[in-house]
mmCIF file with all atom_site columns, C-alpha atoms in Angstrom:
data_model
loop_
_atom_site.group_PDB
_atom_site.id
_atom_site.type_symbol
_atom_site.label_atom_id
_atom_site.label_alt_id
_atom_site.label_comp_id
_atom_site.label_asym_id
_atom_site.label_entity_id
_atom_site.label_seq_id
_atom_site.pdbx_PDB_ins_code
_atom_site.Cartn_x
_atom_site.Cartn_y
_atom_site.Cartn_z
_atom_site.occupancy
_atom_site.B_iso_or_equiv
_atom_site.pdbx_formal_charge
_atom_site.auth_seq_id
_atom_site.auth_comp_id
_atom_site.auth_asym_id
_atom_site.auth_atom_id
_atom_site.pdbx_PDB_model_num
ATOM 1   C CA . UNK A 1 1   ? -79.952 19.395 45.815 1.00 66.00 ? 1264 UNK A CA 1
ATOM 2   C CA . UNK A 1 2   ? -78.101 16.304 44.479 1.00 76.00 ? 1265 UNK A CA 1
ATOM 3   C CA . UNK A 1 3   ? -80.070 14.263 41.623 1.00 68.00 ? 1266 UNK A CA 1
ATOM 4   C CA . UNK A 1 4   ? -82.560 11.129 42.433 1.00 68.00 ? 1267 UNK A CA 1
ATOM 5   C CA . UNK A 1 5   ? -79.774 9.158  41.177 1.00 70.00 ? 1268 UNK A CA 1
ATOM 6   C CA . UNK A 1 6   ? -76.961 10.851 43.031 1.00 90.00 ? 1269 UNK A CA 1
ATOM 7   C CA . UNK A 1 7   ? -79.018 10.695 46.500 1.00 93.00 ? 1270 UNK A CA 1
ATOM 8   C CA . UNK A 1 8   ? -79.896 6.721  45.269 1.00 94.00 ? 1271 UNK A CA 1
ATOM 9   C CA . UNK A 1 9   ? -76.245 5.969  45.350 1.00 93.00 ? 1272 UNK A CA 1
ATOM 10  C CA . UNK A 1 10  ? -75.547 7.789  48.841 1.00 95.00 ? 1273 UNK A CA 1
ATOM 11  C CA . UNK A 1 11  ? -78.178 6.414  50.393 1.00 97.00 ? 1274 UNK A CA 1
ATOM 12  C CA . UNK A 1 12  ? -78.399 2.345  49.679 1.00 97.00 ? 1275 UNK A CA 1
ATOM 13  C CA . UNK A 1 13  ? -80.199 1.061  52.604 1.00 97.00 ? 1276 UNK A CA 1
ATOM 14  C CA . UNK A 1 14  ? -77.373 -1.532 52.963 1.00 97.00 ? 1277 UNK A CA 1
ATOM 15  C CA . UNK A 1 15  ? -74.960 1.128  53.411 1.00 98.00 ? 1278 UNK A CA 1
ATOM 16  C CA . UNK A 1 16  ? -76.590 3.984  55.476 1.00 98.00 ? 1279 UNK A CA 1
ATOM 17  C CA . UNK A 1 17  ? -77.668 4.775  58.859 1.00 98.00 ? 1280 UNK A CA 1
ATOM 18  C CA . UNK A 1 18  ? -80.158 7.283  60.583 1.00 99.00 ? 1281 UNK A CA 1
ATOM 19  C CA . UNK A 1 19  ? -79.304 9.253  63.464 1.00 99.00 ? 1282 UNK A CA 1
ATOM 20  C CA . UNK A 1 20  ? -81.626 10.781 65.468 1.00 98.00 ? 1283 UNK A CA 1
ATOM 21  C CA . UNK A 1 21  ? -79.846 13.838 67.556 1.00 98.00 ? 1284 UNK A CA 1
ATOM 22  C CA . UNK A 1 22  ? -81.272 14.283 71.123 1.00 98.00 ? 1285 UNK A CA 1
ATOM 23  C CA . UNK A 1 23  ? -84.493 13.547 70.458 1.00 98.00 ? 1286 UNK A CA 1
ATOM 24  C CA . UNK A 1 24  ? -86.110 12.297 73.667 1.00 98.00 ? 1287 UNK A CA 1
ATOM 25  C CA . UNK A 1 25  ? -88.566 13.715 76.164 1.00 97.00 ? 1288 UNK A CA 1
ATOM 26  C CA . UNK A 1 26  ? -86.332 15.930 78.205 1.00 96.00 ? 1289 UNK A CA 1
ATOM 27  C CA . UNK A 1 27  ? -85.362 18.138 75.445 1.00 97.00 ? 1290 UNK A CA 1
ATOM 28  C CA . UNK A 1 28  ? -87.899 18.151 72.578 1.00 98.00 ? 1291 UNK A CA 1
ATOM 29  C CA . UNK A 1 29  ? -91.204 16.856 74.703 1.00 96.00 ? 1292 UNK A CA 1
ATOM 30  C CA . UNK A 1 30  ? -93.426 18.675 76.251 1.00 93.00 ? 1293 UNK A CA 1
ATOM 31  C CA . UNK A 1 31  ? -91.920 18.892 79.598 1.00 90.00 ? 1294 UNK A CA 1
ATOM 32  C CA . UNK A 1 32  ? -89.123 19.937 78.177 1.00 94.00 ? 1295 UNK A CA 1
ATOM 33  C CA . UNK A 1 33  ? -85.841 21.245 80.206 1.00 93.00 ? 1296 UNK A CA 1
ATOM 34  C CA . UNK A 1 34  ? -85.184 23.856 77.420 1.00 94.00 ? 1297 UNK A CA 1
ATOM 35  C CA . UNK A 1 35  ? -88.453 24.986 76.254 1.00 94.00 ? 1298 UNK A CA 1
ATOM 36  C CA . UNK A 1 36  ? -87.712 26.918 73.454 1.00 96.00 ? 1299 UNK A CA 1
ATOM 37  C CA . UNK A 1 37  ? -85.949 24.381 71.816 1.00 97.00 ? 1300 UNK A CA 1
ATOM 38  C CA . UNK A 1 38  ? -88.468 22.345 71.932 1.00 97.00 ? 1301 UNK A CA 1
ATOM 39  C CA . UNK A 1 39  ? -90.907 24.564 70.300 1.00 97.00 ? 1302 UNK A CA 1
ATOM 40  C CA . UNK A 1 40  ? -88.659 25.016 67.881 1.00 97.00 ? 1303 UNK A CA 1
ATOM 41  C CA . UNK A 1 41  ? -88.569 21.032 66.983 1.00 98.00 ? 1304 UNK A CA 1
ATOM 42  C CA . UNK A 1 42  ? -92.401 20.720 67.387 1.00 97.00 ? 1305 UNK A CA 1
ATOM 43  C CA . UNK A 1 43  ? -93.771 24.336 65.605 1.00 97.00 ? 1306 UNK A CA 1
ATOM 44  C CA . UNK A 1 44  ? -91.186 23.399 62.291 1.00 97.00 ? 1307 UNK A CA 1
ATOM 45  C CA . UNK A 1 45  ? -91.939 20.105 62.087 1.00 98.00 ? 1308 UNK A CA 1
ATOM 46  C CA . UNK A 1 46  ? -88.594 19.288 62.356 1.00 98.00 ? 1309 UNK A CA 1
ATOM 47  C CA . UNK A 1 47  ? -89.912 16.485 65.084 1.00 98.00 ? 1310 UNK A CA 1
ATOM 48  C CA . UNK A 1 48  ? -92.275 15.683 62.873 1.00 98.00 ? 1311 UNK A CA 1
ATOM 49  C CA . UNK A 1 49  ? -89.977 14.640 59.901 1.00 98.00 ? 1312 UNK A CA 1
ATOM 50  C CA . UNK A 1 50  ? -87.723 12.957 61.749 1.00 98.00 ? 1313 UNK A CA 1
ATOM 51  C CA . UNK A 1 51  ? -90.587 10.831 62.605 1.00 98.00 ? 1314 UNK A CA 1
ATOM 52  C CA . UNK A 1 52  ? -91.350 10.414 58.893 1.00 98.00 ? 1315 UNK A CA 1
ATOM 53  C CA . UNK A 1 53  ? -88.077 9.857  58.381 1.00 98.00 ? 1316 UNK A CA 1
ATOM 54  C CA . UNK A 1 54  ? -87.619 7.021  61.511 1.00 98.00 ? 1317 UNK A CA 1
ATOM 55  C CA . UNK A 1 55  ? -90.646 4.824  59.705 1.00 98.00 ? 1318 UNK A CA 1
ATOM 56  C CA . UNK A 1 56  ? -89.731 5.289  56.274 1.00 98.00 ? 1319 UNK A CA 1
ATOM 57  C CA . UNK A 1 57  ? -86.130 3.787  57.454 1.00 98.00 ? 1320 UNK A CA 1
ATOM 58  C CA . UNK A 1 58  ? -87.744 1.037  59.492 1.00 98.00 ? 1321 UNK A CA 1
ATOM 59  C CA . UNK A 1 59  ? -89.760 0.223  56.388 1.00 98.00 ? 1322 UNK A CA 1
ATOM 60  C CA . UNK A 1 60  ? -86.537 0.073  53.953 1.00 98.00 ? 1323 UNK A CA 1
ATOM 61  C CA . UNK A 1 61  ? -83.919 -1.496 56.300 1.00 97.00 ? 1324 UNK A CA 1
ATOM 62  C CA . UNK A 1 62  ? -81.885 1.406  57.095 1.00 98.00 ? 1325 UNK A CA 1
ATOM 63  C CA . UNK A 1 63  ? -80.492 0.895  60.517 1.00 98.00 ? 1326 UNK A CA 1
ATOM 64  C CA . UNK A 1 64  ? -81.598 3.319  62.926 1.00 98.00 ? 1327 UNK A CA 1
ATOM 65  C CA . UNK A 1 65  ? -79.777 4.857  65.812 1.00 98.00 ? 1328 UNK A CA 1
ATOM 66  C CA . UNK A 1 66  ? -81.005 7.244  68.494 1.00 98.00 ? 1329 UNK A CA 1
ATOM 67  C CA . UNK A 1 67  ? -78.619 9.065  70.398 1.00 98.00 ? 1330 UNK A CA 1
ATOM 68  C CA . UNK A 1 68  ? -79.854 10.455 73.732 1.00 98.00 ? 1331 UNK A CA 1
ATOM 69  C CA . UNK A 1 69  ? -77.871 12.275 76.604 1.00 96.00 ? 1332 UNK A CA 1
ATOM 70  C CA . UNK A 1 70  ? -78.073 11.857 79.995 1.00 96.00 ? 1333 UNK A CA 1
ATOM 71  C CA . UNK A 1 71  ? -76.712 12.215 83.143 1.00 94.00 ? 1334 UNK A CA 1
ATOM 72  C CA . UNK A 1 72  ? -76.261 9.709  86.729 1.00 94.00 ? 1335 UNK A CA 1
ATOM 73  C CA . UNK A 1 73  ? -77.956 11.420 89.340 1.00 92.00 ? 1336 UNK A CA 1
ATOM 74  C CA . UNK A 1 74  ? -74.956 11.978 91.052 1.00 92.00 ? 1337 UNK A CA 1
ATOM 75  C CA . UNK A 1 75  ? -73.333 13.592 88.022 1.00 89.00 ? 1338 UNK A CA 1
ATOM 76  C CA . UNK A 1 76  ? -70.011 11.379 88.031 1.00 93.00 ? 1339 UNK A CA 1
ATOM 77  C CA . UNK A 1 77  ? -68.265 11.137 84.614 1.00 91.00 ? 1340 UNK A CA 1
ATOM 78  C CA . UNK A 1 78  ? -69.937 14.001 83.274 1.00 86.00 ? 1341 UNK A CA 1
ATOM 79  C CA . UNK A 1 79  ? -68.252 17.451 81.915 1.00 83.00 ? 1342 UNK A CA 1
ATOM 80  C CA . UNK A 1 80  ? -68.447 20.607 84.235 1.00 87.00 ? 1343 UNK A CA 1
ATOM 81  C CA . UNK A 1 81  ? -65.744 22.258 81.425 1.00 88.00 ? 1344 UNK A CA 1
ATOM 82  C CA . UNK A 1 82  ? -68.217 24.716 79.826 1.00 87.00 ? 1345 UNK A CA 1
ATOM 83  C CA . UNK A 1 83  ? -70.959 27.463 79.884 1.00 88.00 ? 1346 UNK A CA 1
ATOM 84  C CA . UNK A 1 84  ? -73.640 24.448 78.642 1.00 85.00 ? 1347 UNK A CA 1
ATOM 85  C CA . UNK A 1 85  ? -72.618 21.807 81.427 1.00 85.00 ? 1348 UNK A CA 1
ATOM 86  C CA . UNK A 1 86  ? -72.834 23.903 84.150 1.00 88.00 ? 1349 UNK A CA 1
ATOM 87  C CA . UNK A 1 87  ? -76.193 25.779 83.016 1.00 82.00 ? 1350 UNK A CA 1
ATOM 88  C CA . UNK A 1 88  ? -77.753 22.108 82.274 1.00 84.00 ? 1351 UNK A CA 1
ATOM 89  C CA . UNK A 1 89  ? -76.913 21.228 86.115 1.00 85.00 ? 1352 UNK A CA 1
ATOM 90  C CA . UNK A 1 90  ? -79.256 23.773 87.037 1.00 85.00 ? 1353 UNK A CA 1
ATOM 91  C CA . UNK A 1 91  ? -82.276 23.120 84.860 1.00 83.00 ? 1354 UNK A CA 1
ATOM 92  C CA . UNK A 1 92  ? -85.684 22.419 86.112 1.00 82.00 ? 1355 UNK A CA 1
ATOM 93  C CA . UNK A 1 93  ? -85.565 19.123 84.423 1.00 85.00 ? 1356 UNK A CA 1
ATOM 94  C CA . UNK A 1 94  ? -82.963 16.922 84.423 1.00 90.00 ? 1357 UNK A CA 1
ATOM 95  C CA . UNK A 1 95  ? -81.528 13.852 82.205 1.00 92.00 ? 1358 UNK A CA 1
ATOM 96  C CA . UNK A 1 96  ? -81.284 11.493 84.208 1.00 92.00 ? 1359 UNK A CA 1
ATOM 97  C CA . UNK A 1 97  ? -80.294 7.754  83.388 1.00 94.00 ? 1360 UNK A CA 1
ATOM 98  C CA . UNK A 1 98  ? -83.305 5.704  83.557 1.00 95.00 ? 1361 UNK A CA 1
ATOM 99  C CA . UNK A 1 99  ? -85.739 8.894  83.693 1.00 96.00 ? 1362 UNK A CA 1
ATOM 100 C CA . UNK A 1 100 ? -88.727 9.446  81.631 1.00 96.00 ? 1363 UNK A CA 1
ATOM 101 C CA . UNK A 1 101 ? -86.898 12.623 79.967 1.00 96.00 ? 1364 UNK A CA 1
ATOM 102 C CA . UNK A 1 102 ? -84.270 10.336 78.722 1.00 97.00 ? 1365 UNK A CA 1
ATOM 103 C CA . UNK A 1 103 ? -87.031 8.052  76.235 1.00 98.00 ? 1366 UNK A CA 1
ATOM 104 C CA . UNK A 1 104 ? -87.253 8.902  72.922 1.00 98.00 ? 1367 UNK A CA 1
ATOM 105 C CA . UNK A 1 105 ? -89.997 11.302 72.448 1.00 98.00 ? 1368 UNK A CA 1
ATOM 106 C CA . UNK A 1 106 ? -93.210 10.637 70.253 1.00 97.00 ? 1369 UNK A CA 1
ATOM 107 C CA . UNK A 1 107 ? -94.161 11.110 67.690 1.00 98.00 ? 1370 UNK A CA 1
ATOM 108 C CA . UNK A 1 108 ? -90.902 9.191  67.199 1.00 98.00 ? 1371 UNK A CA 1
ATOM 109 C CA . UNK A 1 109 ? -91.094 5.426  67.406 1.00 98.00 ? 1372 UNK A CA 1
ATOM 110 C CA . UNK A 1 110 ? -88.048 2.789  68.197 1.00 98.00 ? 1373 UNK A CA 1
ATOM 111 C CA . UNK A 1 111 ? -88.403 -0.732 67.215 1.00 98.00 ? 1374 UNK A CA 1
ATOM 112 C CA . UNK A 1 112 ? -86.013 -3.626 68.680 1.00 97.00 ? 1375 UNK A CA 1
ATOM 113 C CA . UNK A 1 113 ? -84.009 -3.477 65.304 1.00 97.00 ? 1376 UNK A CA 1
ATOM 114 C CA . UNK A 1 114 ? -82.931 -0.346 66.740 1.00 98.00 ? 1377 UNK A CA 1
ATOM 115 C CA . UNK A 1 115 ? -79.563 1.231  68.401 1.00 98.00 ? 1378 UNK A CA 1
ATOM 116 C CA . UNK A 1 116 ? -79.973 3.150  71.595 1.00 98.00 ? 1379 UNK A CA 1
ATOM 117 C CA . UNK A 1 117 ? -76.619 4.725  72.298 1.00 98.00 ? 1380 UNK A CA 1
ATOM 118 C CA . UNK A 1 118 ? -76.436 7.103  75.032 1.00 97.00 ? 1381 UNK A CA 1
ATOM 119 C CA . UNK A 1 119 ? -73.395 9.360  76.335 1.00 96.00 ? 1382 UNK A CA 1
ATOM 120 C CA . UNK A 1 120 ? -72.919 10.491 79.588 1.00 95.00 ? 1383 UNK A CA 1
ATOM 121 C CA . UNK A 1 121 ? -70.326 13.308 78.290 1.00 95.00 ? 1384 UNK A CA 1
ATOM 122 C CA . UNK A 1 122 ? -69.431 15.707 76.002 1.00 92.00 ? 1385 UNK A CA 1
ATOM 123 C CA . UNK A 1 123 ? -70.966 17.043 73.150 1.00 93.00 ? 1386 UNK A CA 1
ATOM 124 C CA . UNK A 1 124 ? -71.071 15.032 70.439 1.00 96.00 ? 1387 UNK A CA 1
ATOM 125 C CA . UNK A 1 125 ? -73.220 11.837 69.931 1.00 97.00 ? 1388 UNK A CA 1
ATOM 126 C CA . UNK A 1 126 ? -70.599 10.395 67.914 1.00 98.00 ? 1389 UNK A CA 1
ATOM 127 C CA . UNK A 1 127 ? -66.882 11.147 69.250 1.00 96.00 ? 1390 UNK A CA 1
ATOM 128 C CA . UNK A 1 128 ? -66.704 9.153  72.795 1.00 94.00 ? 1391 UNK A CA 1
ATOM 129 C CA . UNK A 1 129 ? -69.934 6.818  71.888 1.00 97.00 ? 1392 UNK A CA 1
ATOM 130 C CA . UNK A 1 130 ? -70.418 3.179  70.475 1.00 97.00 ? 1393 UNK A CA 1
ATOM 131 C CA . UNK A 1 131 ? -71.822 5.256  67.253 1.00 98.00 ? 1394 UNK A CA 1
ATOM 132 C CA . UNK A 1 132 ? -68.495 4.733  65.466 1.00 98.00 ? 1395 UNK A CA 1
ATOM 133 C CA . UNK A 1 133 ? -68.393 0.772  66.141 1.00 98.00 ? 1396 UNK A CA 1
ATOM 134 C CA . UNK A 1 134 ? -71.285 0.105  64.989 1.00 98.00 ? 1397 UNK A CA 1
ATOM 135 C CA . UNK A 1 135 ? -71.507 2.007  62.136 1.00 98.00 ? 1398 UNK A CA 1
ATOM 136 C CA . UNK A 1 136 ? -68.597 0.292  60.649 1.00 98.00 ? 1399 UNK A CA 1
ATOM 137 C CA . UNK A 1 137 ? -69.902 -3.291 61.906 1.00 98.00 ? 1400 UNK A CA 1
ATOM 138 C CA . UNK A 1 138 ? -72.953 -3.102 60.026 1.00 97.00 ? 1401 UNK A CA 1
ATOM 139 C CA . UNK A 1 139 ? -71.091 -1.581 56.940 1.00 98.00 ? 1402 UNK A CA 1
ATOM 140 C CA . UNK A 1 140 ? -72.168 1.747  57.008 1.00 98.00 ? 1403 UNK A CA 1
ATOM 141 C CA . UNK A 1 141 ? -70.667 4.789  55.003 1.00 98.00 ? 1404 UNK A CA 1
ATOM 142 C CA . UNK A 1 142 ? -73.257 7.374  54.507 1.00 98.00 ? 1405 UNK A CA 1
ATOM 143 C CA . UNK A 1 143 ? -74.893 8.597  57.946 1.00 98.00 ? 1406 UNK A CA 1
ATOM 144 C CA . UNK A 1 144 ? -78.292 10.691 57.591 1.00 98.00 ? 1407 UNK A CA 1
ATOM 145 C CA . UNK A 1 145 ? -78.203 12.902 60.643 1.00 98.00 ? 1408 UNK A CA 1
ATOM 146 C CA . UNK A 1 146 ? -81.144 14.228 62.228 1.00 98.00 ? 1409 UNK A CA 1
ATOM 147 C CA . UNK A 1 147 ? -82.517 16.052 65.273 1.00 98.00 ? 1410 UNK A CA 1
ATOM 148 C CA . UNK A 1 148 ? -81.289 18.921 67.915 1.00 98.00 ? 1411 UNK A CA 1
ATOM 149 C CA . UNK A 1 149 ? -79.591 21.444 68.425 1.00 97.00 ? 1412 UNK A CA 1
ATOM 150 C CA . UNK A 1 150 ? -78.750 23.113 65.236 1.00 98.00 ? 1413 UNK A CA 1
ATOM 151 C CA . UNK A 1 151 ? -76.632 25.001 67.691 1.00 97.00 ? 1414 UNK A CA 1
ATOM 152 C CA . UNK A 1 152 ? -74.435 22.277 69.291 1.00 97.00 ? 1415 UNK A CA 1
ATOM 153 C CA . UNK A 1 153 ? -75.105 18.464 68.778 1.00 98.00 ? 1416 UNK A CA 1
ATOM 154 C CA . UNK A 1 154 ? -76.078 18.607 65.549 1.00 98.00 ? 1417 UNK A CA 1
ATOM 155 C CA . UNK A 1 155 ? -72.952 20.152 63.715 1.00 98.00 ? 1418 UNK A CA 1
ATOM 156 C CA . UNK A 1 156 ? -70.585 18.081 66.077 1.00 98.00 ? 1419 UNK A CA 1
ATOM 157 C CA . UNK A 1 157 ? -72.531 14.865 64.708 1.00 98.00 ? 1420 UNK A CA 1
ATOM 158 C CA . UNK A 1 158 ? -72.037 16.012 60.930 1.00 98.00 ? 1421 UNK A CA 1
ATOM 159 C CA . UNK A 1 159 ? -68.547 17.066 61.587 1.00 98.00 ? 1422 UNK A CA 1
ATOM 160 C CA . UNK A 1 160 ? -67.623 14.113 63.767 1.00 98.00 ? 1423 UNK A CA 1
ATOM 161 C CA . UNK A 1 161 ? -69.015 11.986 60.719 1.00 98.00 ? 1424 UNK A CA 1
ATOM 162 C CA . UNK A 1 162 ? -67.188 13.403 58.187 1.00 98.00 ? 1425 UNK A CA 1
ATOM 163 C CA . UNK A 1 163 ? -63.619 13.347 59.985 1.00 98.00 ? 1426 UNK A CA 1
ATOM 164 C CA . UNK A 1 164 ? -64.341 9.695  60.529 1.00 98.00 ? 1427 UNK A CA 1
ATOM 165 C CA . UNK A 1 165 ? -65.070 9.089  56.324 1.00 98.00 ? 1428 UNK A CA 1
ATOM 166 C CA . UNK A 1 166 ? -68.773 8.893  56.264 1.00 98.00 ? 1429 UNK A CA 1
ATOM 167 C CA . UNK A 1 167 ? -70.683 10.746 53.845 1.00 97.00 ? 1430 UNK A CA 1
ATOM 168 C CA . UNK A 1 168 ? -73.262 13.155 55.795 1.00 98.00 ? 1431 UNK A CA 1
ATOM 169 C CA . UNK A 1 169 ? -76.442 13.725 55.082 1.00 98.00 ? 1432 UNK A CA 1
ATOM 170 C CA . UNK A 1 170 ? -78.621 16.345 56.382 1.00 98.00 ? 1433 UNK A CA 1
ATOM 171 C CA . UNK A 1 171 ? -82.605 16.488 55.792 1.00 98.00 ? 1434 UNK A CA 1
ATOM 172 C CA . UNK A 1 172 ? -82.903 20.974 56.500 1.00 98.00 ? 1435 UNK A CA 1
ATOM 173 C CA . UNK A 1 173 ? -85.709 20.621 57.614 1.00 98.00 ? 1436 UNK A CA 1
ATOM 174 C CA . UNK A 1 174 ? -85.519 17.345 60.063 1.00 98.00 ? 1437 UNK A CA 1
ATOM 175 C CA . UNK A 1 175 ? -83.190 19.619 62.272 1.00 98.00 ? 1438 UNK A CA 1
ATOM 176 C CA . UNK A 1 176 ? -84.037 22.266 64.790 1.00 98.00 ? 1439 UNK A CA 1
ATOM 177 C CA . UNK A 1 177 ? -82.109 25.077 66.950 1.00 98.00 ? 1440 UNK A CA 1
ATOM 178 C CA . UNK A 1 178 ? -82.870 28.618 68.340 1.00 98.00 ? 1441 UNK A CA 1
ATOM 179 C CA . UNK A 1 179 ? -83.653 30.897 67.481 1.00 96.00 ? 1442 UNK A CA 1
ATOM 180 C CA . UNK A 1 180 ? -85.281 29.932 64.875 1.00 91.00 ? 1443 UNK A CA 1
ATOM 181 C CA . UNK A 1 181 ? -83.600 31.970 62.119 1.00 94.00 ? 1444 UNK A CA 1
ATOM 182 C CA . UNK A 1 182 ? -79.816 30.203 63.055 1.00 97.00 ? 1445 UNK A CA 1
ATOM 183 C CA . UNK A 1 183 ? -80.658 26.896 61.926 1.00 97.00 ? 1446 UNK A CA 1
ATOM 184 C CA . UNK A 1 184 ? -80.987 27.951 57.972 1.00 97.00 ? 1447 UNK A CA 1
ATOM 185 C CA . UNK A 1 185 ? -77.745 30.073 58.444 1.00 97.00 ? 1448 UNK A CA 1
ATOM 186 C CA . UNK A 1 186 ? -76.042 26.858 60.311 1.00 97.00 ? 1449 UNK A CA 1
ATOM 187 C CA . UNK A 1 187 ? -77.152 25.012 56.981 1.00 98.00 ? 1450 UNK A CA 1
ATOM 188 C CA . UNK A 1 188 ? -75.941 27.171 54.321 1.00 97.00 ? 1451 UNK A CA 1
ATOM 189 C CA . UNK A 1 189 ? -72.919 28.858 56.143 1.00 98.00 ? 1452 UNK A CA 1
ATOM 190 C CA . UNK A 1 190 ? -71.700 25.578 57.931 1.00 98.00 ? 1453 UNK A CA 1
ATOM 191 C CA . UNK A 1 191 ? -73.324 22.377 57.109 1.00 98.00 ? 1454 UNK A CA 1
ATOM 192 C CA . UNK A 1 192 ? -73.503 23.047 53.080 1.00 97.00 ? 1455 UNK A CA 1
ATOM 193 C CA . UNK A 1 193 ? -69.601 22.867 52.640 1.00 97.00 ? 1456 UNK A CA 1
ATOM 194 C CA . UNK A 1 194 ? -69.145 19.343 54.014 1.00 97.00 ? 1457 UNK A CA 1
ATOM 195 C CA . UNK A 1 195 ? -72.916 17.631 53.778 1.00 98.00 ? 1458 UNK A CA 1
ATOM 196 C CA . UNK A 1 196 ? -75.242 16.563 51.497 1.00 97.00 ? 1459 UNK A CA 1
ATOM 197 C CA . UNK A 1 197 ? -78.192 19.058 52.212 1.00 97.00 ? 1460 UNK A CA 1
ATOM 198 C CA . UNK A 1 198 ? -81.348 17.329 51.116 1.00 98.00 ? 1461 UNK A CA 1
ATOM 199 C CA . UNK A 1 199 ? -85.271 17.980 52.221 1.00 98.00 ? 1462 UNK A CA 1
ATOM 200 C CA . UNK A 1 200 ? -87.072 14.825 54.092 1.00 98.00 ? 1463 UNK A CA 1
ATOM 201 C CA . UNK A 1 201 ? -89.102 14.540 50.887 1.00 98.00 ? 1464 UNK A CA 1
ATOM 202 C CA . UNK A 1 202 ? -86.170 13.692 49.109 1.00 97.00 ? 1465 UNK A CA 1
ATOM 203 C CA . UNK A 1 203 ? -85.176 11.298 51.435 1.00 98.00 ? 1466 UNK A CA 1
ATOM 204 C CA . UNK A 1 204 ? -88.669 9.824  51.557 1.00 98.00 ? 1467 UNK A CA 1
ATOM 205 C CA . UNK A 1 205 ? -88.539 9.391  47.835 1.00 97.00 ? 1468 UNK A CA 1
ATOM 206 C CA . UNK A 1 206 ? -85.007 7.867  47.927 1.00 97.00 ? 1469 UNK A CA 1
ATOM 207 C CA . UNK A 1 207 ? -86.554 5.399  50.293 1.00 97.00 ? 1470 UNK A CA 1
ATOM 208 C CA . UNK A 1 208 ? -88.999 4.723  48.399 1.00 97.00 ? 1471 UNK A CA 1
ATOM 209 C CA . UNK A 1 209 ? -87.459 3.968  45.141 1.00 95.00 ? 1472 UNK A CA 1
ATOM 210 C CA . UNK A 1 210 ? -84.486 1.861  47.221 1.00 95.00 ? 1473 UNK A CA 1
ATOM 211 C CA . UNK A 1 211 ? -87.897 -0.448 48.428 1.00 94.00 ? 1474 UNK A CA 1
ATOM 212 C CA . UNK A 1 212 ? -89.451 -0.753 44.827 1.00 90.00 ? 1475 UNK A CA 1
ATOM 213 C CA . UNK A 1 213 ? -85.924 -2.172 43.728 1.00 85.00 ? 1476 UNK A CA 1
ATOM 214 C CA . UNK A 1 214 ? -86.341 -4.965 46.070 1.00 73.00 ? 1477 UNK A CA 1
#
């Protein structure tokens, strides 16, 4: 864990961005196309800290961005190149543009100050996506990443981040994967090496102290 004045520095709310990973009905809510995932985010409170996280950001001026994935309902534009794709065509519940499974799911709330970017390929929610643009237009360089999967979206964000030059930051237990056992691995095996691995308590106190410096 990096000092309170180490984590300070990374995260000045002038300079720093949340990302919220995939976290919208379809995939974490209760109607969920991939159930156990979404256990997963709601029985870890991984959901629930990003939530934490979300207001606490809203409340200091860090920007927000959501990234959500979806599909047309005609599936034009999107990949068909792996295993994942091709499952996720046959799901129960799809992602569909304009659907209720594409919103962002509670207890998580967006405010207009927010960015909404979603991707209609792929598997990052960086690489391919406005994320990059705008990250640099509002003078970003650290990126907090948060959400799902600990399995896919999740490590291409942090990777996808760091290629680009931002400093990653990853709040363990804001993220969520199956089973439930991988995720801490991901972290320590994966994530560890290029990220800032920090608790949402830290965070929350980071905020905190970046508010009472106002």
């Amino acid at each position: 864990m990096p000092s309170y004045e180490r984590l300070d520095d990374l995260i000045d709310p002038a300079r720093t961005a949340l990302l919220t990973v995939e976290c919208q009905q379809g995939v974490v809510g209760p109607d969920s196309a991939l159930p156990e995932l979404a256990r997963a985010a709601r029985s870890s409170g991984a959901l629930h800290n990003v939530a934490r996280l979300v207001a606490a950001a809203h409340e200091t001026g860090v920007q927000v961005i959501h990234a959500v994935a979806e599909r047309r309902p005609d599936g034009r534009g999107a990949n068909r190149n792996a295993r994942l794709f091709r499952a996720a065509e046959r799901l129960p519940v799809q992602q569909l543009t304009g659907s209720k499974a594409v919103r962002v799911a509670p207890p998580i709330e967006v405010t207009e100050e927010d960015f909404v970017v979603r991707r209609l390929h792929g598997l990052s929610p960086i690489h391919g996506t406005e994320v990059d643009a705008l990250l640099r237009n509002l003078g970003c360089r650290t990126l907090i990443v948060t959400g799902v999967s600990a399995n896919v979206a999740v490590p291409n964000a942090v990777f996808d981040a760091v290629n680009l030059g931002y400093t990653a930051v990853v709040p363990a237990d804001a993220i969520a994967g199956v089973p439930a056992d991988y995720t801490p691995a991901l972290i320590r095996n994966t994530l560890a090496p290029v990220a800032t691995v920090v608790t949402t308590d830290a965070l929350l106190g980071g905020f905190e102290r970046a508010r009472g410096r106002r």
